[in-house]
Short mmCIF file of C-alpha atoms in Angstrom, two decimals:
data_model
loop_
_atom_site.label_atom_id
_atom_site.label_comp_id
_atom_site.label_asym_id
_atom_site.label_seq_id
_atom_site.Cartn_x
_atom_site.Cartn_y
_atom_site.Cartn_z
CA UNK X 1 -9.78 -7.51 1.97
CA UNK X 2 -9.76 -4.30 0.96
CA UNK X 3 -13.24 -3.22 1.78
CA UNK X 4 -12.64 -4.48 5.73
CA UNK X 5 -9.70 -2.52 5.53
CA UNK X 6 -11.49 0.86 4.64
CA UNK X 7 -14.88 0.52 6.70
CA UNK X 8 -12.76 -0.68 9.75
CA UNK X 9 -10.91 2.98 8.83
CA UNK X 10 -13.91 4.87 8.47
CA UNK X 11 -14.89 3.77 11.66
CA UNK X 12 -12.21 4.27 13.94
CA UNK X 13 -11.83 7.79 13.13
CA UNK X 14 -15.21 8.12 13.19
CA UNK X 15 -15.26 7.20 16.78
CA UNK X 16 -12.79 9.05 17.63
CA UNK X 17 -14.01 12.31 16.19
CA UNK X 18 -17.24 11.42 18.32
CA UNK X 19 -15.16 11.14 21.57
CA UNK X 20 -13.43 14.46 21.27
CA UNK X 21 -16.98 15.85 20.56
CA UNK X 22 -17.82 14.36 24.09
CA UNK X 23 -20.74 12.02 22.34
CA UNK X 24 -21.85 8.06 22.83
CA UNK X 25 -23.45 7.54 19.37
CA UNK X 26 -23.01 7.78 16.11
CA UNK X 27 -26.55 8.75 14.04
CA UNK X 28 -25.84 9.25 11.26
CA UNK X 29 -22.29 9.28 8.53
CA UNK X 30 -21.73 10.84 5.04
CA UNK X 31 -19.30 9.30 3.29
CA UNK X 32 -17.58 10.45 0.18
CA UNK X 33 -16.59 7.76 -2.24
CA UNK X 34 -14.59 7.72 -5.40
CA UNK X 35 -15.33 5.23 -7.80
CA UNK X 36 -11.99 4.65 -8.99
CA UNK X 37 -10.75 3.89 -5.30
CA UNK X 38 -11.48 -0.22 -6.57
CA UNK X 39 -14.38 -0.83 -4.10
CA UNK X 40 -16.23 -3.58 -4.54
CA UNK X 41 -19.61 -1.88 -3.15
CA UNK X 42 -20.98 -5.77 -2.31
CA UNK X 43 -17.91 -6.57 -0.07
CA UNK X 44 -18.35 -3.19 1.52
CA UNK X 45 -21.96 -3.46 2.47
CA UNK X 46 -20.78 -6.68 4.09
CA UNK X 47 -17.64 -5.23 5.78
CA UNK X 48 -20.24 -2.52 7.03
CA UNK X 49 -22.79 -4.39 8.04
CA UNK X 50 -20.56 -6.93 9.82
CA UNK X 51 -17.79 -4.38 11.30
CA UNK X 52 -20.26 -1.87 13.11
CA UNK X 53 -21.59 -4.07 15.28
CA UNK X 54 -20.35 -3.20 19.25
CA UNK X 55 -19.68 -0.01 18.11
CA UNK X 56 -20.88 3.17 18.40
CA UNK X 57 -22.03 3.48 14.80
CA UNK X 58 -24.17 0.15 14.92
CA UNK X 59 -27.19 1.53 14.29
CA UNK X 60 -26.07 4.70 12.29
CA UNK X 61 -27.31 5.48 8.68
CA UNK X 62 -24.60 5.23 6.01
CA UNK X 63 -25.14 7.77 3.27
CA UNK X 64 -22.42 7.43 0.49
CA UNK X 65 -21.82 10.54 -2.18
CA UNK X 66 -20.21 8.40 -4.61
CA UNK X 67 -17.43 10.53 -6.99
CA UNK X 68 -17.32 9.98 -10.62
CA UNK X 69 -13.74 8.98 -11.88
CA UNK X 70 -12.26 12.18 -14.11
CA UNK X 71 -9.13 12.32 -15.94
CA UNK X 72 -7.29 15.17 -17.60
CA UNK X 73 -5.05 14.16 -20.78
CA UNK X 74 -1.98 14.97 -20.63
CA UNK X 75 -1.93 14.99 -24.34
CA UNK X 76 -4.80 17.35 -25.50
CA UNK X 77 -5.76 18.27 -21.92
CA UNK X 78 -9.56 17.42 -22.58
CA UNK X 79 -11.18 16.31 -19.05
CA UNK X 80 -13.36 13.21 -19.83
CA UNK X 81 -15.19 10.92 -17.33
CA UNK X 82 -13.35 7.53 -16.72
CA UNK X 83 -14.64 4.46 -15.34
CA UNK X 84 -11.56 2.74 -15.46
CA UNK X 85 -7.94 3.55 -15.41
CA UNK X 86 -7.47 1.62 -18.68
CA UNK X 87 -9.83 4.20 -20.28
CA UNK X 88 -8.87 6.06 -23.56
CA UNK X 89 -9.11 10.13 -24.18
CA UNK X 90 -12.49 10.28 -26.26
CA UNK X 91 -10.15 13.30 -27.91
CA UNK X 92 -6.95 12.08 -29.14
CA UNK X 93 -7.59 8.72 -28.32
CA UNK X 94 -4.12 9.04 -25.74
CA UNK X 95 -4.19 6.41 -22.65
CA UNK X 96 -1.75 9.34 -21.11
CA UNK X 97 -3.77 10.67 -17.88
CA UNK X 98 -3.98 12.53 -15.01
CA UNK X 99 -6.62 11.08 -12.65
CA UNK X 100 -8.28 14.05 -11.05
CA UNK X 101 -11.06 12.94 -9.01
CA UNK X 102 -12.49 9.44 -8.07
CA UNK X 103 -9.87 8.76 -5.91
CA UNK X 104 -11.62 10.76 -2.94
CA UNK X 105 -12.02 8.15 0.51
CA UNK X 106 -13.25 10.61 2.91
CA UNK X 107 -15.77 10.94 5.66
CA UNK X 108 -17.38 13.95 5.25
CA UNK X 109 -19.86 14.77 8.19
CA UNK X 110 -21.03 12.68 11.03
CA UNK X 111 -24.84 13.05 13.01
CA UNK X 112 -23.82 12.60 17.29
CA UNK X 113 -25.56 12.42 20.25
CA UNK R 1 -9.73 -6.11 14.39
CA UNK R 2 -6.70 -4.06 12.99
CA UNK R 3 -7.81 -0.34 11.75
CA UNK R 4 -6.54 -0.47 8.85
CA UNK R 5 -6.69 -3.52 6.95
CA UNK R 6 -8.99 -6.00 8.90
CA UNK R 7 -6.31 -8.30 9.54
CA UNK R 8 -7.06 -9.93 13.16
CA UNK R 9 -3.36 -8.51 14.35
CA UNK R 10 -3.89 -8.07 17.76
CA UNK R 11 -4.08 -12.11 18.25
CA UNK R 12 -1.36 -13.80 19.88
CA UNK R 13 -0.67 -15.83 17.08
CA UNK R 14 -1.24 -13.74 14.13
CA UNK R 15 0.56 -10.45 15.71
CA UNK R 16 3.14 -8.44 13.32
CA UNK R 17 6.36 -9.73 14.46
CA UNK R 18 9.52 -7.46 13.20
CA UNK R 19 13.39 -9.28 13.19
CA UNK R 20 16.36 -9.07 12.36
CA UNK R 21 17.20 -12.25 10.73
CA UNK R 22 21.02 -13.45 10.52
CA UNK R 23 21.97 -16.73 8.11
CA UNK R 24 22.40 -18.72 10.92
CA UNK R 25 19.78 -18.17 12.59
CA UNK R 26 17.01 -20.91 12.75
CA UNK R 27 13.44 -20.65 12.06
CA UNK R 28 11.29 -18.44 14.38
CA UNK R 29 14.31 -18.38 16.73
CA UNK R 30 13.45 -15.54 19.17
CA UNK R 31 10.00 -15.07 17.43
CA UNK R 32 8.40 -12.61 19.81
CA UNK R 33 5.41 -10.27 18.85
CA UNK R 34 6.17 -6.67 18.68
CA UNK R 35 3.46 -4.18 19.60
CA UNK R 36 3.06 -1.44 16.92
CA UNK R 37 1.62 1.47 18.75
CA UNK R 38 0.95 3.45 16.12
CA UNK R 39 -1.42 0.46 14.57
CA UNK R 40 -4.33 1.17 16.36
CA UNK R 41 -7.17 -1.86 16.56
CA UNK R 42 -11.26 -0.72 16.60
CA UNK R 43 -11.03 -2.75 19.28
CA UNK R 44 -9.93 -0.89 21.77
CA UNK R 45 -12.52 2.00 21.50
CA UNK R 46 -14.06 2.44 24.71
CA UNK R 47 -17.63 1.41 24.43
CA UNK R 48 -19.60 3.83 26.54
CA UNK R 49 -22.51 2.03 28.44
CA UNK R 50 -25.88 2.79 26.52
CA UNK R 51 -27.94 3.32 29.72
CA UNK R 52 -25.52 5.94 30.69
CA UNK R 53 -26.93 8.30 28.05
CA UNK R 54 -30.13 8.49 30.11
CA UNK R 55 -28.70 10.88 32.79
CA UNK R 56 -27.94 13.34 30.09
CA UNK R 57 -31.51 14.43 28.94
CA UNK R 58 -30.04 17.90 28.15
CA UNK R 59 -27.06 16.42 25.85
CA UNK R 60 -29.15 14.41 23.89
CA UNK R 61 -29.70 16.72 20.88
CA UNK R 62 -27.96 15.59 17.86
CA UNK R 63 -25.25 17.42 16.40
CA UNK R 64 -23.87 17.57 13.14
CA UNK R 65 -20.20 17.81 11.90
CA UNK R 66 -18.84 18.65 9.15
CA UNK R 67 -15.66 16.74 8.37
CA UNK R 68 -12.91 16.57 5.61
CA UNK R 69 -11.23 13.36 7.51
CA UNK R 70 -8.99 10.94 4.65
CA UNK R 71 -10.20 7.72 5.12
CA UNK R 72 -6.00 6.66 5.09
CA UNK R 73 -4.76 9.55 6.96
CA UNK R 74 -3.44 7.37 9.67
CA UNK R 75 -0.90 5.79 7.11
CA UNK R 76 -0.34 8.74 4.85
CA UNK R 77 0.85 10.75 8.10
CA UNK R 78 3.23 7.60 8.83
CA UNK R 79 4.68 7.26 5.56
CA UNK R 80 5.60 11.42 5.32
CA UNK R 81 7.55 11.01 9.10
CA UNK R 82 9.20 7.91 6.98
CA UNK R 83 9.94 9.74 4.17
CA UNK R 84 11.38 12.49 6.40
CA UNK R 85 13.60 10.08 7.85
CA UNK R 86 14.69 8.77 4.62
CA UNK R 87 15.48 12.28 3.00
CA UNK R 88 17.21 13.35 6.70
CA UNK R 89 19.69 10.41 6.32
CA UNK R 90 20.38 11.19 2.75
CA UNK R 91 19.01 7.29 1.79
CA UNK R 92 16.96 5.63 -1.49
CA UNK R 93 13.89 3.79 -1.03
CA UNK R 94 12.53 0.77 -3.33
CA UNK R 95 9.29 -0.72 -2.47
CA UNK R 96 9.14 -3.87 -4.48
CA UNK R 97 5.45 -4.82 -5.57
CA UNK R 98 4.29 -7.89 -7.29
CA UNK R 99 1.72 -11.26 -7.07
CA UNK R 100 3.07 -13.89 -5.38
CA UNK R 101 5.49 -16.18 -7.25
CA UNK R 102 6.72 -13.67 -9.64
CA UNK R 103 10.22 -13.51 -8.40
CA UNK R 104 10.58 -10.47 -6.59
CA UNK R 105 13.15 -12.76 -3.96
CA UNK R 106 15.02 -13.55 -7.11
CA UNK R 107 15.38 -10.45 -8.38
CA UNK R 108 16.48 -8.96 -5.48
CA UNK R 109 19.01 -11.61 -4.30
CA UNK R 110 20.80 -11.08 -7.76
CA UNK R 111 20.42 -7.18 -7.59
CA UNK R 112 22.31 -7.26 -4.03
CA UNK R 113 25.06 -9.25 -5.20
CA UNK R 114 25.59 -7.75 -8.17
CA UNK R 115 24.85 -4.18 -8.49
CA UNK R 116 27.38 -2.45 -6.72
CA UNK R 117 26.06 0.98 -5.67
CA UNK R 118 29.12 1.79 -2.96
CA UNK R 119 26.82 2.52 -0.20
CA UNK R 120 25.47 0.47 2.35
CA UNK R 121 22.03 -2.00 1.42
CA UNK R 122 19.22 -3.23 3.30
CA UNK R 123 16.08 -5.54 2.97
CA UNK R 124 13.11 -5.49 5.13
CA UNK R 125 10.85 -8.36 3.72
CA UNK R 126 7.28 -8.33 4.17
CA UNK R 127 5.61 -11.43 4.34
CA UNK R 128 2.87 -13.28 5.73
CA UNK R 129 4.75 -16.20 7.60
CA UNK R 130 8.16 -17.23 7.41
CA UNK R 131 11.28 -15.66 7.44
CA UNK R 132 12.21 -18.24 4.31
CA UNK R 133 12.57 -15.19 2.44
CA UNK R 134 14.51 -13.05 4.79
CA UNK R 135 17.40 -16.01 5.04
CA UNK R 136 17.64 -16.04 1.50
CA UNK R 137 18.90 -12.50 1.40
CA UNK R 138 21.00 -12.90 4.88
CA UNK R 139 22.89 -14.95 2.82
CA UNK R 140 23.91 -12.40 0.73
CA UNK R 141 25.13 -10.79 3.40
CA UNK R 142 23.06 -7.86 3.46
CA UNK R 143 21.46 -7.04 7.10
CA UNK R 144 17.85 -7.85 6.69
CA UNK R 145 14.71 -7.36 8.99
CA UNK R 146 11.59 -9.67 8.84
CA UNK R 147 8.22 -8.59 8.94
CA UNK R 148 5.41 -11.05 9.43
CA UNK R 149 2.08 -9.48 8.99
CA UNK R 150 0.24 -12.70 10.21
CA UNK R 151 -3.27 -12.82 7.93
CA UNK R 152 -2.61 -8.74 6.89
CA UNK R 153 -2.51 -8.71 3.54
CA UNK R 154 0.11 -5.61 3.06
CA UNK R 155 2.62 -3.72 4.54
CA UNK R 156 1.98 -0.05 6.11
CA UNK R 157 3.93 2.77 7.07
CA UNK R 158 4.17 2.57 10.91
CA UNK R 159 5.40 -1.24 10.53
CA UNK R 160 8.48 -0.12 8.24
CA UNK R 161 8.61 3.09 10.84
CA UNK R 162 9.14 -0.26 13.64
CA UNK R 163 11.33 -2.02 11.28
CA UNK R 164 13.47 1.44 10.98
CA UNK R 165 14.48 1.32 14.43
CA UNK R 166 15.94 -2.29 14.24
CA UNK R 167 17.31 -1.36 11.02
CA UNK R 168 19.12 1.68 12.09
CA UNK R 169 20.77 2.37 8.19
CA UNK R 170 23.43 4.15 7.93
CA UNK R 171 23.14 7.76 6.78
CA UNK R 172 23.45 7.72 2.50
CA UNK R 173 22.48 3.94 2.18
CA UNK R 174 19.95 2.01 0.14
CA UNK R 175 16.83 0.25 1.35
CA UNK R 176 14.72 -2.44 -0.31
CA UNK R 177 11.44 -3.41 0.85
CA UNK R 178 10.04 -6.31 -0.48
CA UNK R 179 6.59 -5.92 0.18
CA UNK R 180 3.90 -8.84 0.77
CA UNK R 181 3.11 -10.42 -2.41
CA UNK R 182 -0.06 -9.18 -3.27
CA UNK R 183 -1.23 -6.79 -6.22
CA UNK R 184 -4.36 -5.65 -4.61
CA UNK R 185 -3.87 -3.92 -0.91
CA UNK R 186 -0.28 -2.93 -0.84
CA UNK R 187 -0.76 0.02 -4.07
CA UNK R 188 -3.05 1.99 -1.23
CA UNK R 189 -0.01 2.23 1.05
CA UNK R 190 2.57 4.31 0.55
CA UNK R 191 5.47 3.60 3.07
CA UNK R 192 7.86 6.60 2.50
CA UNK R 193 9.31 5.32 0.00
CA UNK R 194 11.08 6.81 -2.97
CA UNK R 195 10.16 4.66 -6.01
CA UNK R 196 7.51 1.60 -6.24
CA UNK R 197 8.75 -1.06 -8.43
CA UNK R 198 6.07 -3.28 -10.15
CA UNK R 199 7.04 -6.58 -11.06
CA UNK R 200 5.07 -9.43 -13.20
CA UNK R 201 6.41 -12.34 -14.67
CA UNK R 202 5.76 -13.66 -18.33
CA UNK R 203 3.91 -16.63 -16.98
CA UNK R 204 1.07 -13.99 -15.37
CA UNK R 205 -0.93 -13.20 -18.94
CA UNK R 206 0.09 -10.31 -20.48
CA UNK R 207 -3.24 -8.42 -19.19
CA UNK R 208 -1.88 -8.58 -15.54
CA UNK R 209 -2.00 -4.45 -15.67
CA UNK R 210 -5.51 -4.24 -16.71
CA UNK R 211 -6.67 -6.47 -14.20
CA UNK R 212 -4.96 -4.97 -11.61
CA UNK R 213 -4.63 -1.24 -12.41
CA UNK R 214 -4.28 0.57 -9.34
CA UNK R 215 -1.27 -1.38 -8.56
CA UNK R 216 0.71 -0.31 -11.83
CA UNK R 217 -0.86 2.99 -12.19
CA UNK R 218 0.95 3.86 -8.69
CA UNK R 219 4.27 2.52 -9.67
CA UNK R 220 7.15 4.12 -11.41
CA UNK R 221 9.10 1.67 -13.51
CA UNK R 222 7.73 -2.35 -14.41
CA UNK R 223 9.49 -5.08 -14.47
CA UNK R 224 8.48 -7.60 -16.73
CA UNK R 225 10.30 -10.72 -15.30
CA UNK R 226 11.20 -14.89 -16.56
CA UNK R 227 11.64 -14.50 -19.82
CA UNK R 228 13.79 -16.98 -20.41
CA UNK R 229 10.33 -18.53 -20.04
CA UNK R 230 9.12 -17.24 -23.19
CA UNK R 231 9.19 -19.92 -25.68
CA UNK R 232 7.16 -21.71 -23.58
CA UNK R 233 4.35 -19.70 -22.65
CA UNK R 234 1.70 -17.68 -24.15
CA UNK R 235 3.22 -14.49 -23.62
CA UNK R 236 2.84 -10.96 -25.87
CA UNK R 237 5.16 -8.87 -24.85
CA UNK R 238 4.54 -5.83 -26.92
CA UNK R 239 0.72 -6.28 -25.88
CA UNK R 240 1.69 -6.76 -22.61
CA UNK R 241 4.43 -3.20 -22.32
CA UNK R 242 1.08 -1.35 -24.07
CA UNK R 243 -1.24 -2.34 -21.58
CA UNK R 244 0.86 -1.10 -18.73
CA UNK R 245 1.26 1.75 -20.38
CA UNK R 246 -2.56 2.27 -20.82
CA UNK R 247 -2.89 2.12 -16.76
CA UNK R 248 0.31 3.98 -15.48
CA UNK R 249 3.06 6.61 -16.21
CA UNK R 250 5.90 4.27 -15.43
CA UNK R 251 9.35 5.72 -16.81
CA UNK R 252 9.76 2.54 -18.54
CA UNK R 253 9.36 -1.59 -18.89
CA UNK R 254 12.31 -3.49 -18.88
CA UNK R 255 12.26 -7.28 -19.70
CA UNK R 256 14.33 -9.19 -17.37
CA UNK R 257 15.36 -12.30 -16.93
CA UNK R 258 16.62 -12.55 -12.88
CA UNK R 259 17.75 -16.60 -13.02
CA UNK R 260 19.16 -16.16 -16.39
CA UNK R 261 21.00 -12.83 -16.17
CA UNK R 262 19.51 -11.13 -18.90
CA UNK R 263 18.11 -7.39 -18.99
CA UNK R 264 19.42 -6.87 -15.21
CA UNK R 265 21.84 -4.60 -16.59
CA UNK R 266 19.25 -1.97 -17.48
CA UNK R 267 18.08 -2.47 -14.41
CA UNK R 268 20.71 -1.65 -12.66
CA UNK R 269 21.39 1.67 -14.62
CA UNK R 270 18.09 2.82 -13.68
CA UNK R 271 18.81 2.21 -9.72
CA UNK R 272 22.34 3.93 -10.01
CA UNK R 273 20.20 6.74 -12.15
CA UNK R 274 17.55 6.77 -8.97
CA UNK R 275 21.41 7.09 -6.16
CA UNK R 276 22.26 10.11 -8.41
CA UNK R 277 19.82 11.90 -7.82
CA UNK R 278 19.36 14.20 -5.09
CA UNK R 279 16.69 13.05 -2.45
CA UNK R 280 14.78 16.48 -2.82
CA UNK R 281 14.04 15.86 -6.51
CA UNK R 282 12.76 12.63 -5.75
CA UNK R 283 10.56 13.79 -3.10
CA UNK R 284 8.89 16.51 -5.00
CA UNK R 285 8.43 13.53 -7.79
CA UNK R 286 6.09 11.58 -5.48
CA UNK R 287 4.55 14.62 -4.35
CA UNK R 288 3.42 15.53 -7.18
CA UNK R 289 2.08 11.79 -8.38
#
């Protein structure tokens, strides 16, 4: 569900960003992804695949930076990679954390004509 | 195709309906759609015709933006006007969050007759179909407003916005929203509100939090509900307050039982501890989550 939810996102304001640049097609998209944002990267090649179509972005390239998850401990303040939320501080061993990136859903630059 | 979530909202029979629902009031009595304006469908994206390009041979270069656009800004924007309403009329926001079944209706019937925070209450209830819900608490007496989000899986900020305006709260009153029962969707949308409340119930598993992080990681106090259900189920509950703790910063886990009357009372302190404070604190709280 989720997956739909974002790609039918990312392409509304997608199209609208190509509107107010007075363009009729989308080329090309960069997408920045965190991996900690939950997507199941199956389900959103399927949402993709199936939501572009009739729009302007049906036959656009998708190119997806995808963010590693990082977390700062709040305990001993070591940053450390996480892959999920549930993950320990290699440190301390704390579960206390701030996530600081792999959160990131953003569309970073777009490729109109 | 809705924008936001995929739901197919824009159908006649699946739109978001928003009502006010009073206890006598029969089922889907004056059920009429409401269009949200600010939900904008893909749909409705002009489709220029391809051929038209042609006549353009000078335009056809391609040209590339650079863009810093949040994927969710269209909610995020919603929930910060709804969280400006809330702080301008001085209220306290709950968004209830839970799977289906765990007794969030429960809970919050007994919380509205008993807690007695000498300001106004209201409910909006989220849920797919039905108003079953929303009668339950008109009973009460508390003045509720139904939202049917027809196959969306979630609530989002510009339906509670809709939902405000039939509300109309008083100025220094509390709102709960019981959101769609769901763990998944609903801990990407923030509404406006003030505090998330997590609930799971004993008869979940224990590792309900590491399945479903995201949803406990963005809440501020869990709920661990039914235990008067404990002897007969398989149920840790040390194992199962660590593992929330592994995923989120919650401010604490209280056991509760909400048919049996046990643990509510915490419960309770910790909403009259949330009315005490001033709205601004709380604000700058979820800011900086």
């Amino acid at each position: 569900m989720h997956e739909l939810s974002l790609v039918c996102g990312i392409i509304d304001a997608a199209c609208e960003v190509m509107q107010n640049n007075g363009a009729t097609q989308i080329e090309e998209i960069e997408l920045e992804i965190g991996l900690l944002t939950g997507i199941e990267w199956e389900a959103f090649d399927l949402a993709w695949q199936t939501a572009r179509r009739n729009t302007p972005l049906a036959a656009a390239s998708c190119h997806i930076a995808k963010k590693e998850g990082r977390a700062e401990c709040l305990e001993c303040g070591r940053l450390y990679s996480v892959v999920s939320l549930a993950d320990v501080c290699p440190e301390c061993r704390s579960y206390f954390k701030n996530i600081v990136s792999g959160e990131e859903l953003r569309i970073t630059a777009l490729v109109v004509k | 195709m809705c924008a936001t979530c995929g739901c197919s909202a824009q159908d006649g029979n699946n739109s978001v309906t928003i009502r006010l629902v009073k206890p006598g009031l029969q089922h889907f009595q004056n059920l009429k759609p409401v269009q949200n304006e600010d939900h904008l469908h893909a749909d409705e994206h002009p489709h220029k015709h391809p051929d038209h390009t042609n006549q353009h041979q000078h335009n056809e270069g391609n040209k590339k933006i650079s863009l810093e656009i949040d994927v969710l800004a269209q909610n995020k924007l919603a929930a910060v006007r709804n969280r400006g309403f809330f702080e301008g009329r001085n209220m306290k926001v709950i968004n209830l969050v839970s799977s289906p079944g765990s007794g969030k209706t429960t809970l919050l019937e007994k919380t509205l007759v008993q807690w007695k925070p000498g300001v106004p209450v209201y409910v909006i209830e989220g849920d797919q179909q039905t108003d079953n819900d929303a009668r339950r608490i008109a009973k009460t007496g508390v003045k509720v407003v139904q939202i049917n989000t027809g196959t969306g899986c979630h609530l989002d900020a510009p339906m509670i916005s809709n939902a405000l305006h039939e509300l109309n709260p008083e100025f220094g009153s509390v709102l709960f929203i019981e959101n769609v029962g769901n763990l998944v969707c609903p801990a990407m949308f923030d509404l406006g509100e003030q505090a998330r409340v997590v609930i799971m119930s004993v008869t979940e598993g224990e590792d309900k939090p590491l399945k479903y992080p995201h949803m406990f990681h963005s809440s501020d106090i869990c709920l661990i509900n039914k235990t008067d259900l404990l002897p007969y189920v398989d149920f840790d509950m040390d194992k199962a307050i660590s593992y929330v703790y592994r995923v989120s910063h919650v401010q604490d886990c209280l056991p509760v039982s909400a048919t049996k009357n046990t643990g509510l009372e915490n419960w309770y302190r910790w909403l009259s501890n949330l009315l005490a404070q001033n709205s601004s604190q709380v604000t700058a709280k979820v800011q900086a989550l």
